[in-house]
Tab-separated table of C-alpha atoms and ligand atoms in Angstrom:
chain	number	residue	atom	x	y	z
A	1	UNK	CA	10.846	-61.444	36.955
A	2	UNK	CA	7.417	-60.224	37.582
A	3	UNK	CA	6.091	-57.263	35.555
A	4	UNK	CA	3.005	-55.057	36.151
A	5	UNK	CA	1.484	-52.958	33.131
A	6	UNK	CA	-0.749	-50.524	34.208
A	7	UNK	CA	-3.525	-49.432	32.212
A	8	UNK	CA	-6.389	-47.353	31.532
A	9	UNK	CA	-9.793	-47.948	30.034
A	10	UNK	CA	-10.770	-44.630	28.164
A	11	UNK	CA	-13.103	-43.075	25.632
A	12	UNK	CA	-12.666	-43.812	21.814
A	13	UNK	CA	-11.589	-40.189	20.911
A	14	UNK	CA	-10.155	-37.426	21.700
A	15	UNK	CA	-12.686	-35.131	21.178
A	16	UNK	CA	-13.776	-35.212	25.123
A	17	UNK	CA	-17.133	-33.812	25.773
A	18	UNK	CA	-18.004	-32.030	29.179
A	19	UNK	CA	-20.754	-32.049	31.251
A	20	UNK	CA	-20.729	-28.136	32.230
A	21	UNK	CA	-23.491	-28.946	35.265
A	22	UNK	CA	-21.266	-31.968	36.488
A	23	UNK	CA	-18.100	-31.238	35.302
A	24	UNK	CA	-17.418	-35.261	34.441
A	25	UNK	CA	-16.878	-36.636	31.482
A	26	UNK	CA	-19.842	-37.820	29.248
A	27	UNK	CA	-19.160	-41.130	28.286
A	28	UNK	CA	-22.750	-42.315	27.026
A	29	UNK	CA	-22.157	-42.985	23.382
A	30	UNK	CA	-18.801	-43.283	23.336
A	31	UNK	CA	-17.034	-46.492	22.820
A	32	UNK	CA	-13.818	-47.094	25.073
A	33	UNK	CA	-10.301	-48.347	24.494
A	34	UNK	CA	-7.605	-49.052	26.200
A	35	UNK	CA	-5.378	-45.704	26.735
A	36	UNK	CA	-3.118	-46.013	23.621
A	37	UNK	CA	-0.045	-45.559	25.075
A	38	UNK	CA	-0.837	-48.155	27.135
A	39	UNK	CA	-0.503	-50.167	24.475
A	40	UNK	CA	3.004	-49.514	24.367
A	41	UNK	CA	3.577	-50.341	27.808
A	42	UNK	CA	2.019	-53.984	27.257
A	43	UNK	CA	3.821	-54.324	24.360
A	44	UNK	CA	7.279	-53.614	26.202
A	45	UNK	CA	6.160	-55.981	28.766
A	46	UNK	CA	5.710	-58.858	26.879
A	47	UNK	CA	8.991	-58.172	25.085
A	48	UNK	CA	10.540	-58.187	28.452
A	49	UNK	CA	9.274	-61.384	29.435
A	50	UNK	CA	10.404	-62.897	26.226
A	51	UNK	CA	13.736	-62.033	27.117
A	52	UNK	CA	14.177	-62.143	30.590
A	53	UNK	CA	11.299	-64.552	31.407
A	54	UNK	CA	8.874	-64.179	34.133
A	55	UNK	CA	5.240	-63.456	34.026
A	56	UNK	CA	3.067	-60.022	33.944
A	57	UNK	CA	0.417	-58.647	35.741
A	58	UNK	CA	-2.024	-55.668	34.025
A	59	UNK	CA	-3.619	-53.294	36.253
A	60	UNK	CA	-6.784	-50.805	35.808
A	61	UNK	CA	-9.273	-49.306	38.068
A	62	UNK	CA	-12.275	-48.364	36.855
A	63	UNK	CA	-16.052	-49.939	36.148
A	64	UNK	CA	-16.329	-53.411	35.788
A	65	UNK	CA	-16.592	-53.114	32.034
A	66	UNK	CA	-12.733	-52.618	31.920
A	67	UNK	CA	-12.579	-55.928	32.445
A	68	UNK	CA	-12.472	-55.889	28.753
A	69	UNK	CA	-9.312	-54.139	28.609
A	70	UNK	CA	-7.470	-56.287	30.509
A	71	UNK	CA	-8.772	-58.963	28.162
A	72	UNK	CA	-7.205	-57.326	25.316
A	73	UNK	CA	-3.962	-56.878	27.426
A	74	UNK	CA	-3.816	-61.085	27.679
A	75	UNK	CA	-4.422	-61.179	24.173
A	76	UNK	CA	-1.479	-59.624	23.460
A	77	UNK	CA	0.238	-61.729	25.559
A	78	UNK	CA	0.128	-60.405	29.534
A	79	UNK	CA	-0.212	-63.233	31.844
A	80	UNK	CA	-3.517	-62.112	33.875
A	81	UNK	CA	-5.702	-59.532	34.463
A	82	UNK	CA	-6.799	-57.450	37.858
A	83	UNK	CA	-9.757	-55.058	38.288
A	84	UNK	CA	-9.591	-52.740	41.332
A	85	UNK	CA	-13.673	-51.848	41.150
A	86	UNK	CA	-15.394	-50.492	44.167
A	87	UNK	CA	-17.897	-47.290	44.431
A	88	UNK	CA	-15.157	-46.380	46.864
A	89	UNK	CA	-12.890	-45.762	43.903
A	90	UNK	CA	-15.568	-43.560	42.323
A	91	UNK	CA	-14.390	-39.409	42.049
A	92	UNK	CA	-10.428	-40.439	42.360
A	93	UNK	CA	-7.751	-37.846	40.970
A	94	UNK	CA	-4.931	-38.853	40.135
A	95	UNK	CA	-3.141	-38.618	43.446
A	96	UNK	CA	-5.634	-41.353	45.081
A	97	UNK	CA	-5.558	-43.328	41.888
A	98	UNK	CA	-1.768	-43.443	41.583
A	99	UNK	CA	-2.590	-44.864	45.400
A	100	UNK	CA	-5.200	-47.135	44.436
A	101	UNK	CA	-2.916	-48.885	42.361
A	102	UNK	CA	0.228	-48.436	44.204
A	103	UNK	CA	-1.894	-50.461	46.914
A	104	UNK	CA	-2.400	-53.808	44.506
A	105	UNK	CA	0.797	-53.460	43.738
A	106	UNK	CA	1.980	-53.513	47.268
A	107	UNK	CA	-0.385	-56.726	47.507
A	108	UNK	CA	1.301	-58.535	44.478
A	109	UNK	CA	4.769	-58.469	46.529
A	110	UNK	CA	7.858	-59.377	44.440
A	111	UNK	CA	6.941	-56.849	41.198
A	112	UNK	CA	10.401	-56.145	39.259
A	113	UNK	CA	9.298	-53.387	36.981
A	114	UNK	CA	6.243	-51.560	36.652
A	115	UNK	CA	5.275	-50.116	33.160
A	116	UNK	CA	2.953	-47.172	32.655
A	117	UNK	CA	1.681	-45.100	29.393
A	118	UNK	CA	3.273	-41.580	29.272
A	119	UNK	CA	-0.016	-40.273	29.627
A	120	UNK	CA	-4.195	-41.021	29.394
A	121	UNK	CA	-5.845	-39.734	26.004
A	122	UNK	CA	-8.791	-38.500	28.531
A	123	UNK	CA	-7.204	-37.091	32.162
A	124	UNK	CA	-4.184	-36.100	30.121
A	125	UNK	CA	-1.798	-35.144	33.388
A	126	UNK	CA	0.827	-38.021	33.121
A	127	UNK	CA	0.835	-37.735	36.915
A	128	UNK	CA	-0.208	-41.300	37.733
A	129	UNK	CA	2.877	-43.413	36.786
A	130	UNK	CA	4.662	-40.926	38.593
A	131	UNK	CA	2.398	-40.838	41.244
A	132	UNK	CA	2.679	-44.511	42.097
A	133	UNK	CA	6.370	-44.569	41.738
A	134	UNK	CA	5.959	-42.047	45.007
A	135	UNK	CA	3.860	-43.855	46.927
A	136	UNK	CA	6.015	-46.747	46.526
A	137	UNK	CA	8.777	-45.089	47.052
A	138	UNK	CA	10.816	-46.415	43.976
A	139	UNK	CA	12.937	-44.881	41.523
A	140	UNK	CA	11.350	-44.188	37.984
A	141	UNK	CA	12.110	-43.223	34.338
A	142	UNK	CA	9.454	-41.642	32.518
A	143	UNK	CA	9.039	-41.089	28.970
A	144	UNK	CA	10.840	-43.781	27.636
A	145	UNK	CA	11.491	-44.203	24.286
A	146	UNK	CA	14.366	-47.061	24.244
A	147	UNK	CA	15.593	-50.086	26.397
A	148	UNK	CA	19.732	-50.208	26.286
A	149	UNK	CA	20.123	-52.833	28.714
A	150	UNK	CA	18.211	-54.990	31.056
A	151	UNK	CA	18.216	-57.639	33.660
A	152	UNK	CA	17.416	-58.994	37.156
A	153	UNK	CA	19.430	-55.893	38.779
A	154	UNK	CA	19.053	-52.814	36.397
A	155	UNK	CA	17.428	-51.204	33.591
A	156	UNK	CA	19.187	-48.513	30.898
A	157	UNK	CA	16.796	-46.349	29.582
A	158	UNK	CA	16.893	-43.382	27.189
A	159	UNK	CA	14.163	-41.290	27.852
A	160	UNK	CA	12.778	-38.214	25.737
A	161	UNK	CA	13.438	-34.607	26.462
A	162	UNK	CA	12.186	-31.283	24.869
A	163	UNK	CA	15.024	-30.454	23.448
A	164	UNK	CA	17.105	-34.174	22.897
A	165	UNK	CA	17.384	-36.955	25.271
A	166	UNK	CA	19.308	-38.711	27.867
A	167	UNK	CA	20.112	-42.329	29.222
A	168	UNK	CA	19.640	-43.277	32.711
A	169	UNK	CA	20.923	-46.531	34.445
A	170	UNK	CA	18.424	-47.310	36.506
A	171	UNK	CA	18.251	-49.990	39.554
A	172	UNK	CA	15.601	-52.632	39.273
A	173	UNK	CA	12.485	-52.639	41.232
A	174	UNK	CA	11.580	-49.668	39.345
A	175	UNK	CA	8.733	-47.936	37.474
A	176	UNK	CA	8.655	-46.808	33.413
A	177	UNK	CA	6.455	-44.802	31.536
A	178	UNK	CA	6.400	-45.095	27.874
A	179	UNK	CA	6.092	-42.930	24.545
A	180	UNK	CA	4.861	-44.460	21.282
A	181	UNK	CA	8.714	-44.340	19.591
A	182	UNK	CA	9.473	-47.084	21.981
A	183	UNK	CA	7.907	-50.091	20.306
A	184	UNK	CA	5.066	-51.369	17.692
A	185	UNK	CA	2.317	-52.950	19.419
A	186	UNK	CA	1.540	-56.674	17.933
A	187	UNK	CA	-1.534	-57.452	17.284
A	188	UNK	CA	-3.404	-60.630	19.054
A	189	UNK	CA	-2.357	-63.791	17.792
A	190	UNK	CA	-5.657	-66.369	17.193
A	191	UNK	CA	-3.965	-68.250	20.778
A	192	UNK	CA	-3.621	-65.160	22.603
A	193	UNK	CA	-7.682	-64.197	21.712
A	194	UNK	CA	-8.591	-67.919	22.744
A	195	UNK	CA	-6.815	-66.894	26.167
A	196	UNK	CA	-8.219	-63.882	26.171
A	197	UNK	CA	-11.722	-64.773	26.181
A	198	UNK	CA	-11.133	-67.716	28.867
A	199	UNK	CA	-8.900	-65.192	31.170
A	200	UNK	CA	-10.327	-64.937	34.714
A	201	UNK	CA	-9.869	-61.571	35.312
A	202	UNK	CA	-10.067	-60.923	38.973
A	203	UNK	CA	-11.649	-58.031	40.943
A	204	UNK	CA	-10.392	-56.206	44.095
A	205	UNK	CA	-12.483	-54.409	46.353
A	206	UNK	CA	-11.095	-50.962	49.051
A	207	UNK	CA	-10.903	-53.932	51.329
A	208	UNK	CA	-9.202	-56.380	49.607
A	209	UNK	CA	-6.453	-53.576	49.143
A	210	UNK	CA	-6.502	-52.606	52.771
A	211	UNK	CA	-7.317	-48.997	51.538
A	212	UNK	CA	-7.461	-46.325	54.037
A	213	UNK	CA	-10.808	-44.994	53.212
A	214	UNK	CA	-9.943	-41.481	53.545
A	215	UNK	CA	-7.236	-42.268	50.766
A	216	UNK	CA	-9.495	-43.280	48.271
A	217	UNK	CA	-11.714	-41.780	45.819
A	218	UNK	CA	-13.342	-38.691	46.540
A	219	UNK	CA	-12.479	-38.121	49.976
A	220	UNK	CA	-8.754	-39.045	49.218
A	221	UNK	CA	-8.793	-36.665	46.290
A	222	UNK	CA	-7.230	-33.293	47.450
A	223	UNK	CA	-7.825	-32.029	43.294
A	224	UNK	CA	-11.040	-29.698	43.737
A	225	UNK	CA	-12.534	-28.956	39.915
A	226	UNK	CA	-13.713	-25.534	39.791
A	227	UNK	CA	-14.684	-25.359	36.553
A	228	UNK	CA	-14.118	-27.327	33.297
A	229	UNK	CA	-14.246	-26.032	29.957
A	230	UNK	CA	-13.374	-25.658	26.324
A	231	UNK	CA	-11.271	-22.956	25.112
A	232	UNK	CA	-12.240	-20.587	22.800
A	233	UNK	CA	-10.831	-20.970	19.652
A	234	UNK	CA	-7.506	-18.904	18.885
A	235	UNK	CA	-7.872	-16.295	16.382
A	236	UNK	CA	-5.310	-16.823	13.861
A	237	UNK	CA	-1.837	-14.756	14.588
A	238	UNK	CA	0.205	-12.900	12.344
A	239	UNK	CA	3.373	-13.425	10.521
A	240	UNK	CA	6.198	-11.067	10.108
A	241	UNK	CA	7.943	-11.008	7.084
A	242	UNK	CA	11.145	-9.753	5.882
A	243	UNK	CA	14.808	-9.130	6.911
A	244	UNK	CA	15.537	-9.742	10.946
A	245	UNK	CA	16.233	-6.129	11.638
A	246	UNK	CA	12.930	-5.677	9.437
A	247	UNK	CA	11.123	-7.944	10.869
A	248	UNK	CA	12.322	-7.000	14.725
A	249	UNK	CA	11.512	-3.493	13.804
A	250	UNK	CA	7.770	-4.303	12.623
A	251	UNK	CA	7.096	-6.424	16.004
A	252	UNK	CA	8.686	-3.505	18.144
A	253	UNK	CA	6.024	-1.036	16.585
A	254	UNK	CA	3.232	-3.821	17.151
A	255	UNK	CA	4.557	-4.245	20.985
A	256	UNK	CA	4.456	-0.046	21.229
A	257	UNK	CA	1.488	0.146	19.621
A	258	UNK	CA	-0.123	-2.621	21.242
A	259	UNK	CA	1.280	-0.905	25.097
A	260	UNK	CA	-0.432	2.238	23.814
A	261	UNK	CA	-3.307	1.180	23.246
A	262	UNK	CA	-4.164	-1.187	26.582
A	263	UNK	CA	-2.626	2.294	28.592
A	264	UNK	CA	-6.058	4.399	26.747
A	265	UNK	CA	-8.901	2.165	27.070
B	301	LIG	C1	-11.801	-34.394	41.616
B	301	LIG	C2	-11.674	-35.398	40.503
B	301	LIG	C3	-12.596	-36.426	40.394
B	301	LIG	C4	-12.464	-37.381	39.385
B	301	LIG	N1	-13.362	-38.391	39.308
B	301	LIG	C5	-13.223	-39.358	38.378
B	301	LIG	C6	-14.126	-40.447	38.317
B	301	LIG	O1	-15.067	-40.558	39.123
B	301	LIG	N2	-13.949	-41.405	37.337
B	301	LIG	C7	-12.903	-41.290	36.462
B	301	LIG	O2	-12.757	-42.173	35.594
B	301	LIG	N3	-12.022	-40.274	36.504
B	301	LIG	C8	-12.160	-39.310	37.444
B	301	LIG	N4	-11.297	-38.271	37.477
B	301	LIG	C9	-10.216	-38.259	36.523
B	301	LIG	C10	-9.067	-39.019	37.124
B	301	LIG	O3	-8.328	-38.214	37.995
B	301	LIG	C11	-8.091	-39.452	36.099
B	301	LIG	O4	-8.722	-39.954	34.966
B	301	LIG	C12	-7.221	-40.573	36.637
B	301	LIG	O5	-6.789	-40.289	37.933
B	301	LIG	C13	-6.020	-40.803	35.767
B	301	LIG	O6	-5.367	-39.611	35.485
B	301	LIG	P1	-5.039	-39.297	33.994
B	301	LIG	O7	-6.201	-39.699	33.154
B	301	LIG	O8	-4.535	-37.922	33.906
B	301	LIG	O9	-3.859	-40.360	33.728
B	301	LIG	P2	-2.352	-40.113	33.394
B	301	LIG	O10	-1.621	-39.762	34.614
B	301	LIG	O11	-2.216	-39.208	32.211
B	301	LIG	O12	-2.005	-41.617	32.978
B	301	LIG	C14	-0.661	-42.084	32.921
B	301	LIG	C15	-0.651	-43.588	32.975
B	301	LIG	O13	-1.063	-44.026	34.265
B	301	LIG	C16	-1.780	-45.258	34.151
B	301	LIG	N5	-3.184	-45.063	34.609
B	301	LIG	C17	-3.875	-43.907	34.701
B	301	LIG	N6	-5.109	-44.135	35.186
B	301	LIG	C18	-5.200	-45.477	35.397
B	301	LIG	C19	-6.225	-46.356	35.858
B	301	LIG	N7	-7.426	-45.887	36.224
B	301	LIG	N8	-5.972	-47.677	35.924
B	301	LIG	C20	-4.748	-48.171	35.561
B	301	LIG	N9	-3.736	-47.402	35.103
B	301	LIG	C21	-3.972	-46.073	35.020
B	301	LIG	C22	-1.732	-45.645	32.669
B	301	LIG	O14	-0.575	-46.433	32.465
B	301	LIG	C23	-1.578	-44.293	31.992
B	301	LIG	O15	-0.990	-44.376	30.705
B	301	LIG	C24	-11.404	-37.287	38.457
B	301	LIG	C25	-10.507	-36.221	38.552
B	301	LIG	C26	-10.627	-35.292	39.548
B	301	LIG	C27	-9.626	-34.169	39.606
């Protein structure tokens, strides 16, 4: 079986800084990672391959320094690594990214099951993994917390819900994203850090893809940022004490009095 593990190269905290005059990012002084629920998603693959045998394939676009994320990826234990670096990736949402990649995957041919992170510490949406599910028109299962079942034909999956859970049988190709309850990353053996550093990781350019150019980057991104920005602050809220019929009583008086006072100023 073939696996692909997608993943994302992305700033070493979660305190994300904006540029209010460019609305990107600022990413000088901050040291990158790969996406940690990525992590998971490597993890399951190599798990997957131990089982079921095979070989996996990690995924990222970006700069060519995440090249060093897909190193760590064949430290853990993922077969080889592919950068999809052009400028003409540069300014992609997530709707030409989740095409970006759905494009090398189209190029790789036989993939059995693709594995995403839930979501990216930095973009936050969760929209890629289901985003290249679409363009590849496959069935998917996100937020995956356990593998039932698995082999050449189908995949049973419980995936996370607000409020519980439920299992899905799912046919095989398909794509997963992952939450962190799923697995415990390993760390790199000493073997997998010696492979690691010798990996080849290769690059692919718009055209090695066969990109349509008005599909990629920028120009494929129909996402226009207005504005970005840090919420205030919430001021802290209040809480109600006492008996329910108490307590209902006290917040219908706040509501009233609240209704009043928006109607006179
Ligand atoms: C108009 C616009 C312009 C933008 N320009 C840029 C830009 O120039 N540079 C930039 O870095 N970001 C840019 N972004 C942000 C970019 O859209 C997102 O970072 C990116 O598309 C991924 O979305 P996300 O971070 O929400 O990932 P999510 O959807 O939250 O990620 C889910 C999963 O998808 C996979 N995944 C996500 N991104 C990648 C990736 N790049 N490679 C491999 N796997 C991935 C991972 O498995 C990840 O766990 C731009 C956004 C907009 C709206």
């Amino acid at each position: 079986m073939h696996f692909v593990v997608c993943i994302k190269q992305v700033p070493e905290t979660s305190d994300v800084r904006i540029n209010p005059e460019t609305n990107t990012l600022i990413r000088e002084g901050v040291a990158s990672i790969v996406n940690p629920f990525d992590m998971y998603a490597i993890e399951e693959s190599v798990r997957m391959k131990e089982k079921l045998g095979g070989t996996i394939t990690a995924i990222s676009m970006g700069p060519p320094q995440a090249d060093a994320a897909l190193r760590e990826a064949v430290a853990m234990g993922v077969d080889r690594g592919i950068l999809l670096t052009d400028r003409a990736f540069a300014g992609s949402d997530t709707w030409a990214t989740s095409y970006t990649l759905a494009m090398a995957i189209r190029k790789l041919g036989d993939v059995s099951v693709i594995l995403c992170g839930k979501q990216a510490s930095d973009g936050d949406t969760a929209q890629v993994g289901p985003g290249i599910a679409t363009h590849l028109d496959l069935p998917q299962v996100t937020y995956v917390r356990r593998i039932d079942e698995m082999d050449e034909s189908h995949i049973v999956a419980e995936r996370m819900l607000e409020d519980g859970s439920e299992v899905i049988d799912c046919p095989v190709p398909c794509l997963l994203t992952v939450v962190k309850e799923l697995n415990e990353p390993r760390l790199p053996s000493l073997r997998g850090k010696m492979a690691a550093k010798k990996a080849e990781i290769v690059h692919w350019t718009a055209a090695d893809l066969g990109c349509e150019p008005s599909k990629t980057g920028l120009d494929g991104s129909p996402t226009k940022v207005v504005k970005i920005f840090t919420p205030p602050a919430r001021a802290g809220g209040q809480i109600l004490t006492g008996e329910p019929e108490e307590v209902a009583k006290k917040l219908v008086e706040k509501i009233r009095d609240a209704v009043i006072a928006a109607a006179h100023s």
